[in-house]
Coordinates of C-alpha atoms in Angstrom, one line a residue:
M178 CA 224.4 76.1 118.1
S179 CA 226.0 78.3 121.6
F180 CA 223.7 81.3 122.3
P181 CA 226.5 83.8 121.8
A182 CA 226.8 82.5 118.4
L183 CA 222.8 82.5 118.1
C184 CA 223.0 86.2 119.1
R185 CA 225.9 86.8 116.0
L186 CA 223.5 85.2 113.6
V187 CA 220.6 87.2 114.5
I188 CA 222.5 90.3 114.4
L189 CA 223.9 89.6 111.0
S190 CA 220.2 88.8 109.6
W191 CA 219.0 92.0 111.1
I192 CA 221.9 94.0 109.5
I193 CA 221.3 92.4 105.8
A194 CA 217.7 93.1 105.9
L195 CA 218.3 96.8 107.0
I196 CA 220.9 97.3 104.1
L197 CA 218.6 95.6 101.8
S198 CA 215.7 98.2 102.6
W199 CA 217.9 101.3 102.3
P200 CA 217.0 103.4 99.2
L201 CA 219.0 103.3 96.3
P202 CA 220.8 106.5 94.9
A203 CA 219.3 108.0 92.2
S204 CA 222.5 107.1 90.1
A205 CA 222.0 103.4 91.2
R206 CA 218.6 103.2 90.3
P207 CA 217.1 100.7 87.6
G208 CA 217.9 101.7 83.8
A209 CA 215.3 101.5 81.3
D210 CA 214.4 97.7 81.7
S211 CA 213.3 98.7 85.3
S212 CA 209.9 98.9 86.3
A213 CA 210.9 101.5 89.1
P214 CA 209.5 104.9 88.2
V215 CA 211.4 108.2 87.7
I216 CA 210.4 110.5 90.2
V217 CA 209.9 114.0 88.7
G218 CA 210.1 116.9 90.8
G219 CA 209.1 120.3 89.8
D220 CA 207.5 123.8 91.2
R221 CA 203.9 123.5 92.0
D222 CA 202.9 127.2 91.3
Y223 CA 205.0 128.1 88.1
P224 CA 202.2 128.4 85.0
P225 CA 202.1 127.6 82.5
Y226 CA 205.3 125.8 82.8
E227 CA 204.2 123.8 85.8
F228 CA 201.7 124.1 88.5
I229 CA 198.9 121.9 90.3
D230 CA 195.5 122.6 88.8
K231 CA 191.9 122.8 90.2
N232 CA 191.6 119.0 90.4
G233 CA 195.2 118.7 92.4
H234 CA 197.0 117.1 89.3
A235 CA 200.3 118.1 88.0
A236 CA 199.8 120.2 84.7
G237 CA 201.8 122.2 82.3
F238 CA 204.2 122.7 79.6
N239 CA 206.8 120.4 81.6
V240 CA 204.8 118.3 82.9
E241 CA 203.2 117.3 79.6
L242 CA 206.6 117.3 77.4
T243 CA 207.8 114.9 80.3
R244 CA 205.0 112.3 79.8
A245 CA 205.7 112.7 76.3
I246 CA 209.2 111.7 76.5
A247 CA 208.7 108.9 79.3
E248 CA 206.0 107.6 76.6
V249 CA 208.5 107.3 73.8
M250 CA 211.5 106.1 76.1
G251 CA 209.4 103.4 77.3
M252 CA 209.8 105.2 80.9
D253 CA 207.6 105.4 84.2
V254 CA 207.3 108.9 85.7
Q255 CA 206.2 110.1 88.7
F256 CA 205.5 113.8 89.6
R257 CA 206.2 115.7 93.0
L258 CA 205.4 119.0 92.6
G259 CA 206.3 121.3 95.4
G260 CA 208.4 124.9 96.6
W261 CA 211.4 125.5 94.3
S262 CA 213.6 125.7 96.8
E263 CA 212.3 122.5 98.3
M264 CA 212.7 120.7 94.9
R265 CA 216.0 121.8 94.4
S266 CA 217.0 120.3 98.0
A267 CA 215.1 117.0 97.0
L268 CA 217.1 116.6 93.7
Q269 CA 220.4 116.6 95.8
S270 CA 219.0 114.3 98.5
N271 CA 217.9 111.8 95.9
Q272 CA 214.3 112.1 96.9
V273 CA 213.5 113.2 93.4
D274 CA 215.6 112.0 89.9
V275 CA 215.0 115.1 87.7
L276 CA 213.8 118.4 87.7
D277 CA 211.6 119.2 84.6
G278 CA 212.6 123.0 84.3
M279 CA 215.3 124.6 85.5
S280 CA 217.1 128.0 84.1
Y281 CA 220.7 127.0 83.1
S282 CA 223.8 128.9 84.8
E283 CA 227.2 128.2 85.1
E284 CA 227.0 128.2 88.9
R285 CA 224.3 125.9 88.7
A286 CA 225.9 123.7 86.4
K287 CA 228.5 123.5 89.2
E288 CA 225.6 121.0 91.3
V289 CA 223.9 119.4 88.1
D290 CA 223.8 118.3 84.8
F291 CA 221.8 120.1 82.3
S292 CA 219.9 118.3 79.3
L293 CA 219.7 119.9 76.3
P294 CA 217.4 123.2 76.4
H295 CA 213.7 122.5 75.9
A296 CA 212.4 126.3 75.9
M297 CA 213.9 129.7 76.4
I298 CA 212.8 132.0 79.4
N299 CA 213.1 135.7 79.2
H300 CA 212.4 137.4 82.5
A301 CA 210.7 140.8 82.9
V302 CA 210.6 143.6 85.1
F303 CA 207.2 144.2 86.5
A304 CA 205.6 147.7 87.9
R305 CA 202.4 149.4 88.9
R306 CA 201.3 151.5 86.5
D307 CA 202.0 154.6 88.5
S308 CA 205.5 153.3 89.0
P309 CA 208.1 155.4 87.9
P310 CA 209.3 154.3 84.8
V311 CA 212.3 152.0 84.2
N312 CA 214.4 150.2 81.3
S313 CA 216.8 148.2 82.9
L314 CA 218.1 146.1 86.0
A315 CA 220.6 149.0 86.7
E316 CA 217.9 151.4 87.4
L317 CA 216.6 149.3 89.8
A318 CA 219.2 150.3 92.3
G319 CA 217.8 151.2 95.7
K320 CA 214.6 149.7 94.8
S321 CA 212.5 147.3 96.9
V322 CA 212.3 144.1 94.5
A323 CA 210.1 141.0 94.6
V324 CA 211.7 137.7 93.6
H325 CA 211.3 134.1 93.4
G326 CA 213.4 132.6 96.3
G327 CA 215.7 129.9 94.6
G328 CA 214.7 131.2 91.2
I329 CA 217.6 132.2 88.7
M330 CA 216.9 135.9 89.3
H331 CA 217.4 135.1 92.7
D332 CA 220.6 133.7 92.3
I333 CA 221.9 136.2 89.2
L334 CA 220.7 139.2 91.5
T335 CA 222.6 138.2 94.5
Q336 CA 226.2 137.4 92.5
Q337 CA 225.8 140.2 91.4
G338 CA 225.8 142.5 94.4
F339 CA 222.0 143.8 94.1
S340 CA 222.0 146.9 96.1
G341 CA 218.6 147.4 96.4
R342 CA 216.2 145.1 98.6
L343 CA 215.4 141.7 97.9
Q344 CA 211.9 140.8 99.0
L345 CA 212.1 136.7 98.4
T346 CA 208.6 134.9 98.2
A347 CA 207.7 131.2 97.7
T348 CA 206.2 131.5 94.3
P349 CA 206.2 133.9 91.4
A350 CA 202.8 134.8 92.0
D351 CA 203.3 135.7 95.5
A352 CA 206.0 138.3 94.1
L353 CA 203.4 139.8 91.8
R354 CA 201.1 140.0 94.6
L355 CA 203.2 142.1 97.0
L356 CA 203.9 144.3 93.8
A357 CA 199.8 144.7 93.5
A358 CA 199.4 146.0 97.0
G359 CA 202.3 147.9 96.9
K360 CA 204.3 146.7 99.5
T361 CA 207.4 146.4 96.9
D362 CA 208.5 148.9 94.0
Y363 CA 209.1 146.2 91.3
A364 CA 209.0 142.4 90.6
I365 CA 211.2 140.6 88.3
V366 CA 209.5 137.5 87.0
A367 CA 209.6 135.1 84.1
I368 CA 207.3 137.0 81.4
L369 CA 205.1 134.3 80.4
P370 CA 204.3 133.3 84.0
G371 CA 203.9 136.6 84.9
M372 CA 201.4 137.6 82.1
Y373 CA 199.5 134.4 82.7
I374 CA 199.5 135.1 86.6
V375 CA 198.3 138.6 85.9
R376 CA 195.8 137.6 83.6
E377 CA 194.3 134.8 86.2
L378 CA 194.5 136.8 89.2
K379 CA 193.1 140.1 87.5
L380 CA 196.1 142.0 88.8
T381 CA 194.9 145.2 86.3
N382 CA 197.3 147.7 88.2
I383 CA 200.4 146.1 87.2
Y384 CA 202.4 145.6 83.8
P385 CA 205.8 144.4 82.5
A386 CA 207.6 147.9 82.4
V387 CA 210.9 145.8 80.9
R388 CA 209.7 143.0 78.8
N389 CA 213.5 141.1 79.0
V390 CA 216.1 142.0 81.1
A391 CA 217.5 138.2 81.0
T392 CA 217.7 135.2 79.0
H393 CA 218.0 131.7 80.0
R394 CA 218.1 128.3 78.6
Y395 CA 215.5 125.8 80.7
C396 CA 216.3 122.3 80.5
F397 CA 215.7 119.4 82.6
A398 CA 218.2 118.9 85.4
V399 CA 219.4 115.6 87.1
K400 CA 222.1 115.2 89.8
K401 CA 225.5 115.4 89.1
G402 CA 226.8 112.5 87.2
N403 CA 223.9 110.9 86.4
A404 CA 224.7 110.8 82.8
E405 CA 222.4 107.6 81.8
L406 CA 219.0 109.6 82.7
L407 CA 220.3 113.1 81.2
S408 CA 220.5 110.7 78.1
R409 CA 217.5 109.1 78.0
F410 CA 215.9 112.7 78.6
N411 CA 217.6 114.1 75.7
E412 CA 217.4 111.1 73.1
G413 CA 213.2 111.4 74.1
L414 CA 213.5 115.3 73.2
A415 CA 215.0 115.0 70.1
I416 CA 212.5 112.4 68.7
L417 CA 209.7 114.5 70.0
R418 CA 211.3 117.3 68.1
K419 CA 211.7 115.2 65.2
T420 CA 208.2 113.7 65.0
G421 CA 206.7 117.4 65.5
Q422 CA 205.2 116.4 68.6
Y423 CA 207.2 119.1 70.4
D424 CA 205.8 121.7 68.6
V425 CA 202.2 120.6 69.3
I426 CA 203.3 120.7 72.9
Y427 CA 204.7 124.3 72.8
N428 CA 202.1 125.7 70.9
K429 CA 199.4 124.3 73.4
W430 CA 201.0 125.9 76.4
L431 CA 203.1 128.6 75.2
G432 CA 202.1 129.6 71.7
V433 CA 198.8 131.4 73.0
M434 CA 201.2 133.6 75.3
E435 CA 203.8 134.5 72.7
P436 CA 203.2 136.4 69.2
E437 CA 202.6 133.8 66.5
H438 CA 205.9 132.8 64.6
V439 CA 206.0 132.4 60.8
D440 CA 208.8 129.4 59.9
W441 CA 210.7 129.7 57.0
K442 CA 209.4 127.1 55.1
T443 CA 206.2 129.0 54.7
V444 CA 207.8 132.1 54.0
A445 CA 209.8 130.7 51.4
K446 CA 206.6 129.0 49.9
Y447 CA 204.4 132.1 50.0
G448 CA 207.4 134.4 48.8
A449 CA 207.9 132.1 45.7
V450 CA 204.0 132.4 44.9
V451 CA 204.6 136.3 45.2
V452 CA 208.2 136.4 43.6
I453 CA 207.9 134.5 40.6
P454 CA 205.1 135.9 39.2
L455 CA 206.2 139.4 39.9
V456 CA 209.8 139.0 38.6
M457 CA 208.0 137.3 35.3
L458 CA 205.7 140.3 35.1
L459 CA 209.0 143.1 35.6
G460 CA 210.7 140.9 32.7
G461 CA 208.2 141.4 30.7
F462 CA 207.6 145.1 31.2
A463 CA 211.4 145.6 31.0
L464 CA 211.2 143.9 27.7
W465 CA 208.0 146.0 26.5
S466 CA 210.0 149.3 27.8
R467 CA 212.9 148.5 25.7
T468 CA 210.9 147.8 22.7
L469 CA 209.2 151.0 23.5
H470 CA 212.4 153.0 24.0
R471 CA 213.6 151.7 20.6
Q472 CA 210.1 152.3 18.9
V473 CA 210.5 156.2 20.2
A474 CA 214.0 156.1 19.1
V475 CA 213.3 155.0 15.7
R476 CA 210.3 157.5 15.3
T477 CA 212.3 160.3 16.7
A478 CA 215.2 159.8 13.9
D479 CA 212.1 159.4 11.4
L480 CA 210.8 162.8 12.1
T481 CA 214.4 164.4 12.4
R482 CA 214.9 163.2 8.6
E483 CA 211.5 164.5 7.6
I484 CA 211.7 167.9 9.0
A485 CA 211.3 169.6 5.8
E486 CA 207.4 168.3 6.0
R487 CA 206.3 170.6 8.4
K488 CA 203.1 169.8 8.9
H489 CA 203.8 166.1 8.7
A490 CA 206.5 166.4 11.0
E491 CA 204.1 168.3 13.5
E492 CA 201.2 165.7 13.5
E493 CA 203.8 163.0 13.9
L494 CA 205.0 164.6 16.8
R495 CA 201.7 165.3 18.7
L496 CA 200.9 161.7 17.9
N497 CA 204.1 160.5 19.8
Q498 CA 203.9 163.0 22.3
Q499 CA 200.8 161.2 23.3
Q500 CA 202.6 157.7 23.5
L501 CA 205.1 159.1 25.8
V502 CA 202.5 160.6 27.9
Q503 CA 200.7 157.3 28.3
A504 CA 204.4 155.5 28.5
D505 CA 205.4 157.7 31.2
K506 CA 202.2 157.1 33.5
L507 CA 202.4 153.6 32.8
A508 CA 206.3 153.6 34.2
A509 CA 204.8 155.7 37.4
L510 CA 201.7 153.0 38.1
G511 CA 202.5 149.8 36.3
V512 CA 200.3 148.0 34.2
L513 CA 198.4 146.9 37.3
V514 CA 196.9 149.7 38.8
S515 CA 193.6 149.1 37.5
G516 CA 193.1 145.7 38.3
V517 CA 194.5 146.1 42.1
A518 CA 192.5 149.4 41.9
H519 CA 189.4 147.0 41.7
E520 CA 190.0 144.4 43.9
I521 CA 191.1 146.8 46.8
N522 CA 187.5 148.5 46.1
N523 CA 185.7 145.5 46.9
P524 CA 186.8 144.8 50.4
T525 CA 186.6 148.6 50.9
G526 CA 183.0 149.1 50.1
L527 CA 182.4 145.9 52.5
I528 CA 184.2 147.9 55.2
L529 CA 181.9 151.0 54.6
L530 CA 179.1 148.9 54.5
D531 CA 179.4 147.3 57.8
V532 CA 181.2 149.7 60.1
P533 CA 177.9 151.9 60.3
I534 CA 175.5 148.8 61.1
L535 CA 178.6 148.5 64.2
K536 CA 178.3 151.7 65.1
R537 CA 174.2 151.7 65.4
A538 CA 174.8 148.3 67.1
H539 CA 177.2 150.0 69.6
A540 CA 174.8 152.8 70.1
D541 CA 171.9 150.0 70.6
S542 CA 174.1 148.4 73.2
E543 CA 176.1 151.5 74.7
R544 CA 173.0 152.0 77.4
I545 CA 172.6 148.5 78.1
L546 CA 176.6 148.4 79.1
E547 CA 176.5 151.8 80.8
Q548 CA 173.5 150.3 83.1
H549 CA 175.6 147.3 83.6
Y550 CA 178.5 149.6 84.7
Q551 CA 177.2 151.6 87.0
A552 CA 175.1 148.9 89.0
S553 CA 178.2 146.6 89.2
G554 CA 181.3 148.9 89.0
D555 CA 183.9 148.6 86.2
F556 CA 184.5 145.2 84.2
I557 CA 186.6 143.8 81.3
I558 CA 185.5 144.1 77.9
G559 CA 188.2 142.8 75.1
G560 CA 191.0 142.9 77.8
I561 CA 190.2 146.2 78.6
P562 CA 188.5 148.0 81.8
Y563 CA 184.9 149.0 80.1
S564 CA 185.8 152.7 81.8
E565 CA 188.4 152.8 79.2
M566 CA 186.7 150.8 76.3
R567 CA 183.4 153.0 76.6
H568 CA 185.5 156.0 74.9
E569 CA 187.8 153.8 72.8
I570 CA 185.0 151.8 71.0
P571 CA 183.7 154.9 69.3
R572 CA 186.9 156.3 68.2
V573 CA 188.1 153.0 66.5
L574 CA 184.9 152.7 64.9
D575 CA 184.9 156.2 63.5
E576 CA 188.9 156.0 62.7
M577 CA 188.0 152.6 60.6
Q578 CA 185.3 154.4 58.5
D579 CA 187.5 157.1 57.9
G580 CA 190.4 154.9 56.9
A581 CA 188.1 153.0 54.3
K582 CA 186.9 156.5 52.9
R583 CA 190.7 157.2 52.6
I584 CA 191.6 154.3 51.0
K585 CA 188.5 154.8 48.3
R586 CA 189.3 158.1 48.0
I587 CA 193.1 157.2 47.0
V588 CA 192.1 153.8 44.9
N589 CA 189.6 156.1 42.9
D590 CA 192.5 159.0 42.3
L591 CA 194.9 155.8 40.7
K592 CA 191.9 155.0 38.6
D593 CA 191.5 158.5 37.1
F594 CA 195.2 158.7 36.7
A595 CA 195.7 155.5 35.0
R596 CA 192.7 156.1 32.7
R597 CA 193.9 156.9 29.1
D598 CA 192.7 160.3 27.9
D599 CA 193.8 160.8 24.0
L600 CA 191.0 163.8 23.8
A601 CA 192.9 166.0 26.3
E602 CA 189.8 168.0 26.9
K603 CA 190.3 171.3 28.6
Q604 CA 187.9 172.6 31.2
R605 CA 187.7 174.9 34.6
V606 CA 189.8 173.1 36.9
D607 CA 190.9 173.7 40.6
F608 CA 195.0 174.0 40.8
N609 CA 195.1 173.6 44.7
G610 CA 192.5 170.5 44.1
I611 CA 195.2 168.8 41.6
V612 CA 198.1 169.3 43.6
E613 CA 196.4 167.9 47.0
T614 CA 195.3 164.7 44.3
A615 CA 199.1 164.4 43.4
L616 CA 200.2 164.6 46.8
R617 CA 197.8 161.6 47.8
L618 CA 198.9 159.5 44.7
V619 CA 202.7 159.8 46.0
D620 CA 202.0 159.8 49.5
P621 CA 203.9 156.5 50.4
T622 CA 207.0 157.3 48.5
I623 CA 207.3 160.8 50.1
R624 CA 207.0 159.0 53.6
K625 CA 209.6 157.0 52.9
A626 CA 211.6 159.8 51.2
T627 CA 211.5 162.6 53.9
N628 CA 210.6 163.0 57.5
H629 CA 210.1 166.7 57.0
L630 CA 207.5 167.7 54.1
Q631 CA 205.9 171.2 54.2
I632 CA 202.8 172.0 52.4
E633 CA 201.2 175.5 51.7
Y634 CA 198.3 176.1 49.4
A635 CA 197.6 179.5 48.2
R636 CA 194.1 181.0 50.2
E637 CA 192.9 182.3 47.1
M638 CA 193.2 180.7 43.7
P639 CA 191.3 181.2 40.6
P640 CA 190.4 178.3 38.2
I641 CA 192.5 177.8 35.6
L642 CA 191.8 176.0 31.9
G643 CA 193.3 172.7 31.2
N644 CA 193.0 169.1 31.5
S645 CA 193.5 168.0 35.2
Q646 CA 194.9 164.6 34.2
R647 CA 198.0 165.4 32.1
I648 CA 198.8 168.7 34.9
E649 CA 198.2 166.1 37.4
Q650 CA 201.0 163.8 35.7
V651 CA 203.3 167.0 35.7
V652 CA 202.9 167.2 39.5
V653 CA 203.2 163.7 40.6
N654 CA 206.7 163.8 38.1
L655 CA 208.3 166.8 39.8
I656 CA 207.4 165.3 43.2
L657 CA 208.7 161.9 42.2
N658 CA 212.1 163.7 41.2
A659 CA 212.4 166.0 44.1
C660 CA 212.0 162.7 46.3
Q661 CA 214.7 160.5 44.2
A662 CA 217.0 163.5 44.9
L663 CA 217.3 163.3 48.7
P664 CA 220.3 161.1 50.2
D665 CA 218.5 160.8 53.3
A666 CA 214.9 161.1 54.9
E667 CA 216.2 164.1 57.0
R668 CA 216.7 166.1 54.1
A669 CA 213.5 168.2 53.7
I670 CA 211.1 168.9 51.0
A671 CA 208.6 171.9 50.6
I672 CA 205.3 172.4 48.3
S673 CA 203.9 175.8 47.7
T674 CA 201.2 177.0 45.5
R675 CA 200.2 180.9 45.3
Y676 CA 198.6 183.1 42.8
N677 CA 200.7 186.0 41.1
R678 CA 198.0 188.8 40.3
T679 CA 200.4 190.5 38.1
T680 CA 201.0 187.9 35.4
A681 CA 197.5 186.0 36.3
S682 CA 199.2 182.5 36.7
A683 CA 198.8 179.9 39.1
I684 CA 202.4 179.2 40.7
L685 CA 203.4 176.2 42.2
V686 CA 207.0 175.5 43.9
V687 CA 208.9 172.0 44.6
R688 CA 211.8 172.4 46.5
D689 CA 214.0 169.7 48.2
E690 CA 217.1 170.1 50.0
G691 CA 218.8 167.0 47.9
V692 CA 222.0 166.7 45.7
G693 CA 221.4 169.6 43.4
I694 CA 222.5 169.5 39.5
E695 CA 225.5 170.6 37.8
P696 CA 225.1 173.9 36.4
E697 CA 226.0 172.8 32.9
N698 CA 222.9 170.3 33.0
L699 CA 220.4 172.8 34.0
S700 CA 219.9 173.7 30.5
R701 CA 219.2 170.2 29.2
L702 CA 216.8 168.8 31.8
T703 CA 213.7 169.5 29.4
D704 CA 215.7 167.4 26.7
P705 CA 213.8 164.2 25.3
F706 CA 216.3 161.1 26.7
F707 CA 218.4 163.4 28.9
T708 CA 219.0 161.9 32.3
T709 CA 221.1 161.8 35.4
K710 CA 219.7 159.0 36.6
R711 CA 220.0 156.5 34.2
E712 CA 221.9 153.6 36.2
S713 CA 218.8 154.0 38.3
G714 CA 216.3 153.1 35.8
G715 CA 215.7 156.7 34.5
T716 CA 214.1 157.3 30.8
G717 CA 214.7 161.1 30.5
L718 CA 211.1 161.2 29.3
G719 CA 209.5 162.7 32.6
L720 CA 210.5 166.4 32.6
S721 CA 210.2 166.4 28.6
V722 CA 206.7 165.1 28.8
S723 CA 205.9 167.6 31.5
D724 CA 207.4 170.7 29.9
G725 CA 205.4 169.6 26.8
I726 CA 202.0 169.4 28.4
I727 CA 202.5 172.8 30.3
K728 CA 203.1 174.6 27.3
E729 CA 200.4 172.9 25.9
H730 CA 198.4 174.9 28.5
G731 CA 200.4 178.1 28.2
G732 CA 202.7 177.9 30.8
R733 CA 206.4 177.3 31.8
I734 CA 208.6 175.2 34.1
Y735 CA 211.7 177.1 35.8
F736 CA 214.8 175.2 37.4
K737 CA 217.0 176.6 40.1
S738 CA 220.1 174.6 41.5
A739 CA 223.0 174.1 42.7
P740 CA 225.1 170.9 43.5
G741 CA 224.7 170.2 47.3
A742 CA 222.3 173.1 47.4
G743 CA 219.1 171.4 46.4
T744 CA 217.0 172.3 43.5
T745 CA 213.7 174.7 43.3
V746 CA 211.3 174.1 40.4
T747 CA 208.5 176.7 39.6
L748 CA 205.9 175.7 37.5
S749 CA 203.7 178.9 36.2
I750 CA 200.2 178.3 34.2
P751 CA 197.8 180.8 33.4
V752 CA 194.6 181.1 35.5
I753 CA 191.0 182.2 33.9
K754 CA 190.7 185.9 33.8
E755 CA 187.6 187.5 35.1
E756 CA 186.4 188.5 31.3
Q757 CA 186.7 185.0 30.6
T758 CA 184.1 183.7 33.2
T759 CA 181.7 186.4 32.3

């Protein structure tokens, strides 16, 4: 062989060796049957999604999710975490095959192909606690704002022509450090990484001023055209969702940073447990109520036919009056009031028993905490600086004790109201106290009906002689009627008591700004079974029963109303005169 031919052979061999040693592009790398690893790129400092832990290993939601996909798809993966801008460039130069977390945008979709989203990223505006409040991105105009360089918010603000000054940082943590140090006015960081970094770095002087200014789909990303690798990640993600392994990984890394979500299956399950028995109970109650109404109608017809027998008719009317009183009370409270009140009293009793123990324990430990505070400075307790908690803990304990006492008082009022009183004994009672108890019973209904409630009690009110339980029932009925007359919560209800010395009477006035009553109906309001609310379930017994109770106590009920002008109900009942008390 000649020397020139030998030289050509050597050069050709060198070229072939060089070609064989040249790295293949990501799109030409082996498929699922190859042992070559898939190189996965990610951000080295983006917790809890992806970061390098204290042992120098890749960790986070994206990393664990990628490992799970690789396991179910039979892939070998290797992680390479670095600066975000560096990783984006590495994807384009084939140094990495896939990015395990990248926010979707139409502009980015021109450079890379995105998988189905595996999470949603909400971005927040963080501010110092002494910064002026903001409510939107538009209010950041003219301000200095720290953002993660190369991140989605950097892209968006640049595209929108942000008029403020952008301070680009290598990591989200750097952006929050600049904000905490007062070097920028605000910072825009994804809410979960932001809260994670604030907690880990103890940046107690900053907080999320706007919790969501932009929401983006968070996906795997491959270089444009690498459809095979993308399909494998999509398929693996779908398998993890079906098997429930995705939820386990999500709850491990992200669930602890978010409010707990209740799925619809759980809602339906527990809703069925509550709703089905309740529907059966209401059906039985409706049947019982209809049967009662029929019995009342039959009994009323019998009394009409036997009007000649006056004494017998009056006795029958008295017995039916007692039945109607109890029926109206049951319609207002339901047949389960006593049982529910008993069940509520048990945990309330435990709270009233335990809170004083907690207060004594706090009083004993307060001296030690104060000494530590004076010696070592402020520290965190329950996620809040001790300098604030030292005042908050006693207040919280006092409010818990007062709330439990209020629950116990309301429950006792309900039990007293529901208890049947056939004897209807009369005694000296405080008229203002009766009105106060009635207001506590219907407090939830009042709160739903109106945002404007006015209450005024007479300062000097002599006692009355009567049955407090029955008078209380009348007051409850009048207040409920006022609530039902309001078309919306901006209409007001005014309740007041006063003492009329001239007539020696205790006066209750209930005034509402409701729809009012037609003039032809005013004279029939106390007739049995007359109601203008029959479509909404009215029986026509409430005012009839109330009028009978007040007349038994020697009093009167007056009505004043006009359509669209509201209604004023005045209840008058005699007080105990001074000569009766001597």
